[in-house]
Short mmCIF file of N, CA and C in Angstrom, two decimals:
data_model
loop_
_atom_site.label_atom_id
_atom_site.label_comp_id
_atom_site.label_asym_id
_atom_site.label_seq_id
_atom_site.Cartn_x
_atom_site.Cartn_y
_atom_site.Cartn_z
N MET A 1 20.42 -119.73 161.46
CA MET A 1 19.78 -121.13 161.22
C MET A 1 18.64 -121.33 162.33
N LEU A 2 19.52 -121.05 163.39
CA LEU A 2 18.36 -121.59 164.26
C LEU A 2 17.29 -121.15 164.42
N GLU A 3 16.98 -119.50 164.21
CA GLU A 3 16.03 -118.84 164.28
C GLU A 3 15.10 -119.62 162.78
N ARG A 4 15.40 -119.98 161.68
CA ARG A 4 14.96 -120.49 160.92
C ARG A 4 13.97 -122.28 161.22
N ASP A 5 14.83 -122.43 161.66
CA ASP A 5 14.77 -124.42 161.98
C ASP A 5 13.24 -123.56 163.73
N TYR A 6 13.20 -122.80 164.27
CA TYR A 6 12.62 -122.41 164.89
C TYR A 6 10.72 -121.85 164.32
N ILE A 7 11.07 -121.06 163.39
CA ILE A 7 9.85 -120.74 162.60
C ILE A 7 9.24 -121.74 161.76
N THR A 8 10.16 -122.84 161.04
CA THR A 8 9.93 -124.03 160.64
C THR A 8 8.66 -124.93 161.47
N GLU A 9 9.86 -125.14 162.69
CA GLU A 9 8.63 -126.04 163.70
C GLU A 9 7.60 -124.81 164.11
N LEU A 10 7.58 -124.06 164.57
CA LEU A 10 6.09 -123.24 164.80
C LEU A 10 5.22 -123.45 163.73
N ILE A 11 5.21 -123.31 162.55
CA ILE A 11 4.63 -123.24 161.00
C ILE A 11 4.25 -124.79 161.63
N SER A 12 5.01 -125.73 161.72
CA SER A 12 4.75 -126.74 160.93
C SER A 12 3.19 -127.30 162.26
N GLN A 13 3.69 -126.80 163.68
CA GLN A 13 2.96 -127.42 164.81
C GLN A 13 1.51 -126.69 164.27
N PHE A 14 1.50 -125.33 163.56
CA PHE A 14 0.60 -124.66 163.17
C PHE A 14 -0.24 -125.53 162.54
N VAL A 15 0.19 -125.61 161.52
CA VAL A 15 -0.52 -126.23 160.15
C VAL A 15 -1.53 -127.84 160.65
N GLU A 16 -0.33 -128.26 161.60
CA GLU A 16 -0.94 -129.83 162.40
C GLU A 16 -2.56 -129.09 162.94
N ALA A 17 -2.12 -128.36 163.91
CA ALA A 17 -3.26 -128.08 164.88
C ALA A 17 -4.16 -127.51 163.86
N VAL A 18 -4.17 -126.87 162.94
CA VAL A 18 -5.43 -126.28 162.19
C VAL A 18 -5.87 -126.73 160.80
N THR A 19 -5.58 -128.04 160.49
CA THR A 19 -5.99 -128.84 159.62
C THR A 19 -6.32 -129.50 160.59
N ARG A 20 -6.29 -130.02 162.16
CA ARG A 20 -7.30 -130.76 162.71
C ARG A 20 -8.45 -130.00 162.98
N ALA A 21 -8.09 -128.83 163.53
CA ALA A 21 -9.50 -127.79 164.02
C ALA A 21 -10.35 -127.11 163.22
N LEU A 22 -10.09 -127.08 161.88
CA LEU A 22 -11.07 -126.59 160.84
C LEU A 22 -11.60 -127.63 160.38
N GLY A 23 -11.01 -128.85 160.01
CA GLY A 23 -11.47 -129.89 159.75
C GLY A 23 -13.07 -130.11 161.16
N LEU A 24 -12.46 -130.27 162.19
CA LEU A 24 -13.75 -130.40 162.84
C LEU A 24 -14.96 -129.01 162.93
N ALA A 25 -14.16 -127.91 162.63
CA ALA A 25 -15.32 -126.83 162.93
C ALA A 25 -15.93 -126.86 161.27
N VAL A 26 -15.47 -126.99 160.38
CA VAL A 26 -16.43 -127.39 158.73
C VAL A 26 -17.16 -128.57 159.35
N GLU A 27 -16.77 -129.64 159.44
CA GLU A 27 -17.64 -131.14 159.40
C GLU A 27 -18.34 -130.92 159.96
N LYS A 28 -18.32 -130.63 161.27
CA LYS A 28 -18.91 -130.91 162.64
C LYS A 28 -19.87 -128.99 162.98
N GLY A 29 -19.28 -128.29 162.61
CA GLY A 29 -20.09 -127.09 163.11
C GLY A 29 -19.33 -126.75 164.51
N ASP A 30 -18.32 -127.25 165.04
CA ASP A 30 -17.88 -126.91 166.62
C ASP A 30 -17.40 -125.89 166.78
N PRO A 31 -17.90 -124.90 167.62
CA PRO A 31 -17.38 -123.66 168.11
C PRO A 31 -16.35 -124.16 168.80
N ALA A 32 -15.87 -124.89 169.56
CA ALA A 32 -14.74 -125.05 170.10
C ALA A 32 -13.24 -125.11 169.07
N SER A 33 -13.47 -125.82 168.01
CA SER A 33 -12.93 -125.75 166.95
C SER A 33 -12.13 -124.53 166.37
N CYS A 34 -13.24 -123.77 166.37
CA CYS A 34 -13.17 -122.06 166.11
C CYS A 34 -12.47 -121.58 166.47
N GLN A 35 -12.09 -121.37 168.31
CA GLN A 35 -11.57 -121.16 169.25
C GLN A 35 -10.20 -121.66 169.10
N GLU A 36 -9.75 -122.90 168.59
CA GLU A 36 -8.77 -123.24 168.43
C GLU A 36 -8.01 -123.02 167.66
N VAL A 37 -8.42 -122.93 166.36
CA VAL A 37 -8.12 -122.00 165.29
C VAL A 37 -7.53 -120.32 165.59
N GLU A 38 -8.14 -119.68 166.43
CA GLU A 38 -7.76 -118.44 166.64
C GLU A 38 -6.39 -118.79 167.99
N GLN A 39 -6.45 -119.69 168.53
CA GLN A 39 -5.62 -120.11 169.76
C GLN A 39 -3.97 -120.28 169.03
N GLN A 40 -4.49 -121.01 167.92
CA GLN A 40 -3.55 -120.88 166.99
C GLN A 40 -2.60 -119.60 166.24
N VAL A 41 -3.29 -119.13 165.93
CA VAL A 41 -2.94 -117.90 165.33
C VAL A 41 -2.33 -117.02 166.71
N ALA A 42 -3.29 -117.18 167.48
CA ALA A 42 -2.53 -116.51 168.87
C ALA A 42 -0.96 -116.15 168.94
N ASP A 43 -1.08 -117.88 169.15
CA ASP A 43 0.42 -118.71 169.60
C ASP A 43 1.25 -117.96 168.52
N LEU A 44 1.02 -117.82 167.22
CA LEU A 44 1.95 -117.64 166.36
C LEU A 44 2.30 -116.03 166.65
N VAL A 45 1.31 -115.34 166.98
CA VAL A 45 1.57 -113.67 167.18
C VAL A 45 2.13 -113.60 168.71
N ASP A 46 2.45 -114.53 169.15
CA ASP A 46 2.93 -114.84 170.54
C ASP A 46 2.25 -113.70 171.46
N LEU A 47 0.41 -113.79 171.55
CA LEU A 47 -0.32 -113.18 172.30
C LEU A 47 -0.94 -114.27 172.90
N ASP A 48 -1.87 -113.98 174.00
CA ASP A 48 -2.82 -114.48 174.52
C ASP A 48 -3.98 -114.63 173.63
N VAL A 49 -4.95 -115.83 173.50
CA VAL A 49 -5.92 -115.29 172.52
C VAL A 49 -6.70 -114.76 172.71
N GLN A 50 -7.41 -113.87 173.69
CA GLN A 50 -8.30 -112.95 174.37
C GLN A 50 -7.67 -111.96 173.30
N THR A 51 -7.08 -111.47 173.86
CA THR A 51 -6.07 -110.62 173.57
C THR A 51 -5.85 -109.84 171.93
N ALA A 52 -5.20 -111.49 171.52
CA ALA A 52 -4.85 -111.35 169.70
C ALA A 52 -6.13 -111.20 169.43
N MET A 53 -7.01 -111.89 169.69
CA MET A 53 -8.67 -112.14 168.32
C MET A 53 -9.49 -110.78 168.72
N ALA A 54 -9.06 -110.03 169.78
CA ALA A 54 -9.87 -108.54 169.90
C ALA A 54 -9.00 -107.39 169.53
N LEU A 55 -8.55 -107.56 169.02
CA LEU A 55 -7.35 -106.72 168.29
C LEU A 55 -8.17 -106.22 167.03
N SER A 56 -8.49 -104.52 167.13
CA SER A 56 -8.32 -104.35 165.56
C SER A 56 -7.38 -105.05 165.05
N PRO A 57 -8.06 -104.55 163.19
CA PRO A 57 -6.60 -105.60 162.51
C PRO A 57 -5.51 -105.16 162.08
N ASP A 58 -6.12 -103.43 162.17
CA ASP A 58 -4.21 -102.76 162.24
C ASP A 58 -3.81 -102.68 163.56
N SER A 59 -4.10 -103.09 164.77
CA SER A 59 -3.31 -103.63 165.98
C SER A 59 -2.81 -104.97 165.69
N LEU A 60 -3.79 -105.74 165.02
CA LEU A 60 -3.03 -107.29 164.89
C LEU A 60 -1.77 -107.00 163.75
N VAL A 61 -1.87 -106.43 162.64
CA VAL A 61 -0.89 -106.55 161.96
C VAL A 61 0.52 -105.61 162.65
N THR A 62 0.08 -104.43 163.57
CA THR A 62 1.06 -104.37 164.09
C THR A 62 1.74 -105.47 165.31
N MET A 63 1.36 -106.26 166.21
CA MET A 63 1.92 -107.00 166.62
C MET A 63 2.91 -108.23 165.76
N LEU A 64 2.32 -108.27 164.78
CA LEU A 64 2.92 -109.29 163.70
C LEU A 64 4.38 -108.65 163.09
N VAL A 65 4.45 -107.69 162.81
CA VAL A 65 5.22 -106.67 162.58
C VAL A 65 6.68 -106.47 164.06
N LEU A 66 5.82 -106.40 165.24
CA LEU A 66 6.78 -106.13 166.49
C LEU A 66 6.90 -107.61 166.49
N SER A 67 6.74 -108.66 166.49
CA SER A 67 6.58 -109.81 166.71
C SER A 67 8.59 -110.08 165.96
N GLY A 68 8.69 -109.62 165.15
CA GLY A 68 9.63 -109.90 164.33
C GLY A 68 9.07 -111.09 162.99
N MET A 69 8.45 -111.61 163.18
CA MET A 69 8.44 -113.12 162.28
C MET A 69 6.96 -112.68 161.37
N GLY A 70 6.61 -111.50 161.28
CA GLY A 70 5.80 -111.42 160.49
C GLY A 70 5.56 -111.86 158.97
N ASP A 71 6.66 -111.60 158.58
CA ASP A 71 7.20 -111.74 157.09
C ASP A 71 6.25 -113.18 157.16
N SER A 72 7.60 -114.04 157.99
CA SER A 72 7.13 -115.73 157.99
C SER A 72 5.96 -116.14 158.04
N VAL A 73 5.38 -115.38 158.86
CA VAL A 73 3.91 -116.49 159.16
C VAL A 73 2.82 -115.67 158.70
N ALA A 74 2.81 -114.53 158.09
CA ALA A 74 1.57 -113.69 157.78
C ALA A 74 0.56 -114.62 156.64
N ALA A 75 1.43 -115.55 156.06
CA ALA A 75 0.20 -116.14 155.10
C ALA A 75 -0.49 -116.96 155.75
N TYR A 76 0.15 -117.82 156.92
CA TYR A 76 -0.54 -119.13 157.79
C TYR A 76 -1.57 -117.90 158.51
N VAL A 77 -1.18 -116.46 158.79
CA VAL A 77 -2.21 -116.13 159.84
C VAL A 77 -3.83 -115.31 159.20
N CYS A 78 -3.21 -115.16 157.77
CA CYS A 78 -4.51 -114.52 156.64
C CYS A 78 -5.27 -115.90 156.71
N TYR A 79 -4.62 -117.03 156.13
CA TYR A 79 -5.21 -118.22 156.09
C TYR A 79 -6.30 -118.77 157.22
N ALA A 80 -6.17 -118.53 158.10
CA ALA A 80 -6.68 -119.15 159.62
C ALA A 80 -7.56 -118.40 159.28
N LEU A 81 -7.36 -117.03 159.65
CA LEU A 81 -8.47 -115.80 160.11
C LEU A 81 -9.44 -115.83 158.93
N ASP A 82 -8.98 -115.75 157.45
CA ASP A 82 -9.72 -116.35 156.79
C ASP A 82 -11.01 -117.36 156.90
N ARG A 83 -10.83 -118.45 156.95
CA ARG A 83 -11.30 -119.59 156.56
C ARG A 83 -12.06 -119.49 158.03
N VAL A 84 -11.56 -119.17 158.84
CA VAL A 84 -12.48 -119.40 160.41
C VAL A 84 -13.72 -118.31 160.26
N SER A 85 -13.36 -117.04 159.19
CA SER A 85 -14.49 -116.68 159.11
C SER A 85 -15.42 -116.95 158.19
N ARG A 86 -15.18 -118.23 157.22
CA ARG A 86 -16.35 -117.98 156.56
C ARG A 86 -17.29 -119.81 157.69
N VAL A 87 -16.51 -119.75 158.78
CA VAL A 87 -16.95 -120.79 159.12
C VAL A 87 -18.24 -120.33 159.87
N TYR A 88 -17.73 -119.25 160.38
CA TYR A 88 -18.50 -118.14 161.53
C TYR A 88 -19.47 -117.85 160.65
N GLU A 89 -19.18 -117.30 159.43
CA GLU A 89 -20.66 -116.79 158.84
C GLU A 89 -21.38 -117.86 158.69
N ALA A 90 -21.06 -119.37 158.32
CA ALA A 90 -21.88 -120.69 158.10
C ALA A 90 -22.84 -121.03 159.25
N GLN A 91 -22.34 -120.46 160.56
CA GLN A 91 -22.58 -121.08 161.89
C GLN A 91 -23.74 -119.20 162.51
N GLY A 92 -24.07 -118.31 161.21
CA GLY A 92 -24.48 -117.47 161.56
C GLY A 92 -23.71 -116.16 162.40
N ASN A 93 -23.10 -116.32 162.67
CA ASN A 93 -22.10 -115.57 163.91
C ASN A 93 -21.37 -114.42 163.26
N ASP A 94 -22.71 -113.30 162.69
CA ASP A 94 -21.42 -112.40 161.31
C ASP A 94 -20.84 -111.52 162.12
N ASP A 95 -20.68 -111.28 163.36
CA ASP A 95 -20.13 -110.13 163.52
C ASP A 95 -18.50 -110.57 163.84
N LEU A 96 -18.54 -111.95 164.63
CA LEU A 96 -17.61 -112.56 164.15
C LEU A 96 -16.66 -112.90 163.42
N ALA A 97 -17.13 -113.03 162.43
CA ALA A 97 -17.27 -113.30 161.05
C ALA A 97 -16.38 -111.95 160.31
N GLY A 98 -17.16 -111.09 160.60
CA GLY A 98 -16.51 -110.27 159.70
C GLY A 98 -15.48 -109.31 160.36
N LEU A 99 -15.15 -109.34 161.92
CA LEU A 99 -14.16 -109.08 162.55
C LEU A 99 -12.94 -109.89 161.91
N ARG A 100 -12.70 -111.26 161.83
CA ARG A 100 -11.96 -112.42 161.58
C ARG A 100 -11.79 -111.64 159.87
N ARG A 101 -12.87 -111.58 159.05
CA ARG A 101 -12.34 -111.38 157.85
C ARG A 101 -11.70 -110.43 157.71
N LEU A 102 -11.80 -108.91 158.28
CA LEU A 102 -10.95 -107.97 158.21
C LEU A 102 -9.62 -107.98 158.77
N GLN A 103 -9.35 -108.63 159.68
CA GLN A 103 -8.20 -109.45 160.33
C GLN A 103 -7.52 -109.59 159.58
N ALA A 104 -7.77 -110.73 158.60
CA ALA A 104 -7.53 -111.42 157.53
C ALA A 104 -7.05 -110.56 156.54
N LYS A 105 -7.91 -109.63 155.62
CA LYS A 105 -7.24 -108.48 154.95
C LYS A 105 -6.51 -107.76 155.25
N ALA A 106 -6.43 -107.28 156.88
CA ALA A 106 -5.11 -106.16 156.92
C ALA A 106 -3.84 -106.76 156.90
N VAL A 107 -3.66 -108.39 157.32
CA VAL A 107 -2.44 -109.02 157.30
C VAL A 107 -2.37 -109.05 155.58
N ALA A 108 -3.01 -109.61 154.88
CA ALA A 108 -2.96 -109.93 153.52
C ALA A 108 -2.52 -108.40 152.74
N GLU A 109 -2.83 -107.37 153.03
CA GLU A 109 -2.59 -105.85 152.84
C GLU A 109 -1.27 -105.58 152.55
N SER A 110 -1.20 -105.60 154.50
CA SER A 110 0.31 -105.54 154.96
C SER A 110 1.64 -106.40 154.73
N PHE A 111 1.49 -107.61 154.72
CA PHE A 111 1.97 -108.28 153.94
C PHE A 111 1.91 -109.30 152.48
N GLY A 112 1.80 -108.30 151.72
CA GLY A 112 1.35 -108.79 150.19
C GLY A 112 1.12 -110.31 150.25
N CYS A 113 0.04 -110.87 151.21
CA CYS A 113 -0.59 -112.23 150.82
C CYS A 113 -1.50 -112.34 150.03
N ASP A 114 -2.07 -113.14 149.28
CA ASP A 114 -3.34 -113.72 148.45
C ASP A 114 -4.38 -114.87 149.16
N LEU A 115 -5.41 -113.64 149.62
CA LEU A 115 -6.46 -114.95 150.64
C LEU A 115 -7.09 -115.79 150.10
N SER A 116 -6.76 -116.02 148.42
CA SER A 116 -7.87 -116.94 147.71
C SER A 116 -6.84 -118.09 147.40
N THR A 117 -5.41 -117.97 147.59
CA THR A 117 -4.74 -118.94 147.52
C THR A 117 -3.80 -119.57 148.96
N PRO A 118 -4.22 -120.62 149.23
CA PRO A 118 -3.74 -121.06 150.80
C PRO A 118 -2.17 -121.07 150.60
N PRO A 119 -1.59 -121.01 152.20
CA PRO A 119 -0.20 -121.78 152.06
C PRO A 119 -0.11 -123.20 151.60
N GLU A 120 1.06 -123.41 150.81
CA GLU A 120 1.23 -125.14 150.46
C GLU A 120 0.87 -126.28 150.83
N GLU A 121 1.23 -126.11 152.33
CA GLU A 121 1.05 -126.93 153.35
C GLU A 121 -0.31 -127.54 153.55
N LEU A 122 -1.42 -126.09 153.62
CA LEU A 122 -2.78 -126.14 153.74
C LEU A 122 -3.48 -126.22 152.46
N ALA A 123 -2.98 -126.70 151.35
CA ALA A 123 -3.67 -126.35 149.80
C ALA A 123 -4.73 -127.34 149.66
N ALA A 124 -4.04 -128.78 150.12
CA ALA A 124 -5.28 -129.85 150.10
C ALA A 124 -6.32 -129.85 151.26
N LEU A 125 -5.95 -129.40 152.85
CA LEU A 125 -6.86 -129.13 153.39
C LEU A 125 -8.17 -128.11 152.73
N ASP A 126 -7.77 -127.06 151.93
CA ASP A 126 -8.44 -126.09 151.65
C ASP A 126 -9.06 -126.20 150.68
N ALA A 127 -8.92 -127.49 149.77
CA ALA A 127 -9.64 -128.01 148.62
C ALA A 127 -10.63 -129.19 149.09
N GLU A 128 -10.12 -129.79 150.28
CA GLU A 128 -11.51 -130.34 150.79
C GLU A 128 -12.17 -130.11 151.25
N LEU A 129 -12.31 -128.38 152.19
CA LEU A 129 -12.57 -128.32 153.41
C LEU A 129 -13.99 -127.04 152.84
N PHE A 130 -13.09 -126.46 151.21
CA PHE A 130 -13.81 -125.38 151.41
C PHE A 130 -14.21 -125.34 149.86
N GLY A 131 -13.60 -126.60 149.05
CA GLY A 131 -14.39 -126.50 147.36
C GLY A 131 -13.07 -125.95 146.62
N SER A 132 -11.80 -125.72 147.51
CA SER A 132 -11.12 -124.92 146.31
C SER A 132 -10.40 -125.85 145.11
N ALA A 133 -10.98 -126.76 144.86
CA ALA A 133 -9.94 -128.25 143.95
C ALA A 133 -10.14 -127.58 142.86
N ASP A 134 -10.46 -126.46 142.23
CA ASP A 134 -10.83 -125.87 140.83
C ASP A 134 -8.97 -124.49 140.85
N LYS A 135 -8.64 -124.84 141.82
CA LYS A 135 -7.52 -123.96 141.83
C LYS A 135 -6.35 -125.02 141.44
N ASP A 136 -5.21 -124.04 140.80
CA ASP A 136 -4.05 -124.87 140.26
C ASP A 136 -3.07 -125.29 141.66
N PHE A 137 -3.20 -126.00 142.51
CA PHE A 137 -1.91 -126.21 142.89
C PHE A 137 -1.24 -127.19 142.57
#
């Protein structure tokens, strides 16, 4: 029960921070906000941001598995990496966009996540920022 409460609190903090950061990244094109999204992903994996974001897609999956929380947080990691890749792409940073997209895809494939469906807590944000209003939330 204590572990479940801990994971619930981590996810709650993650959702709050990613909501704020993605909003600024999309609406204002703020690069620091993209880095904040990456920081939140690194925090979920319990790694320093430079290390986590430099990992190959397969290595990121391995770190999620080793964290022991991969099944609980994978959908959130996938969502954040995929959506920040879209922001990087819109900013013309194709290399970073490609790496984030590959990381998201690797996590999605390994943990059975659907990149097109945001976690429930992020569905409204996704509809607002990325035009997913046509999806059945």
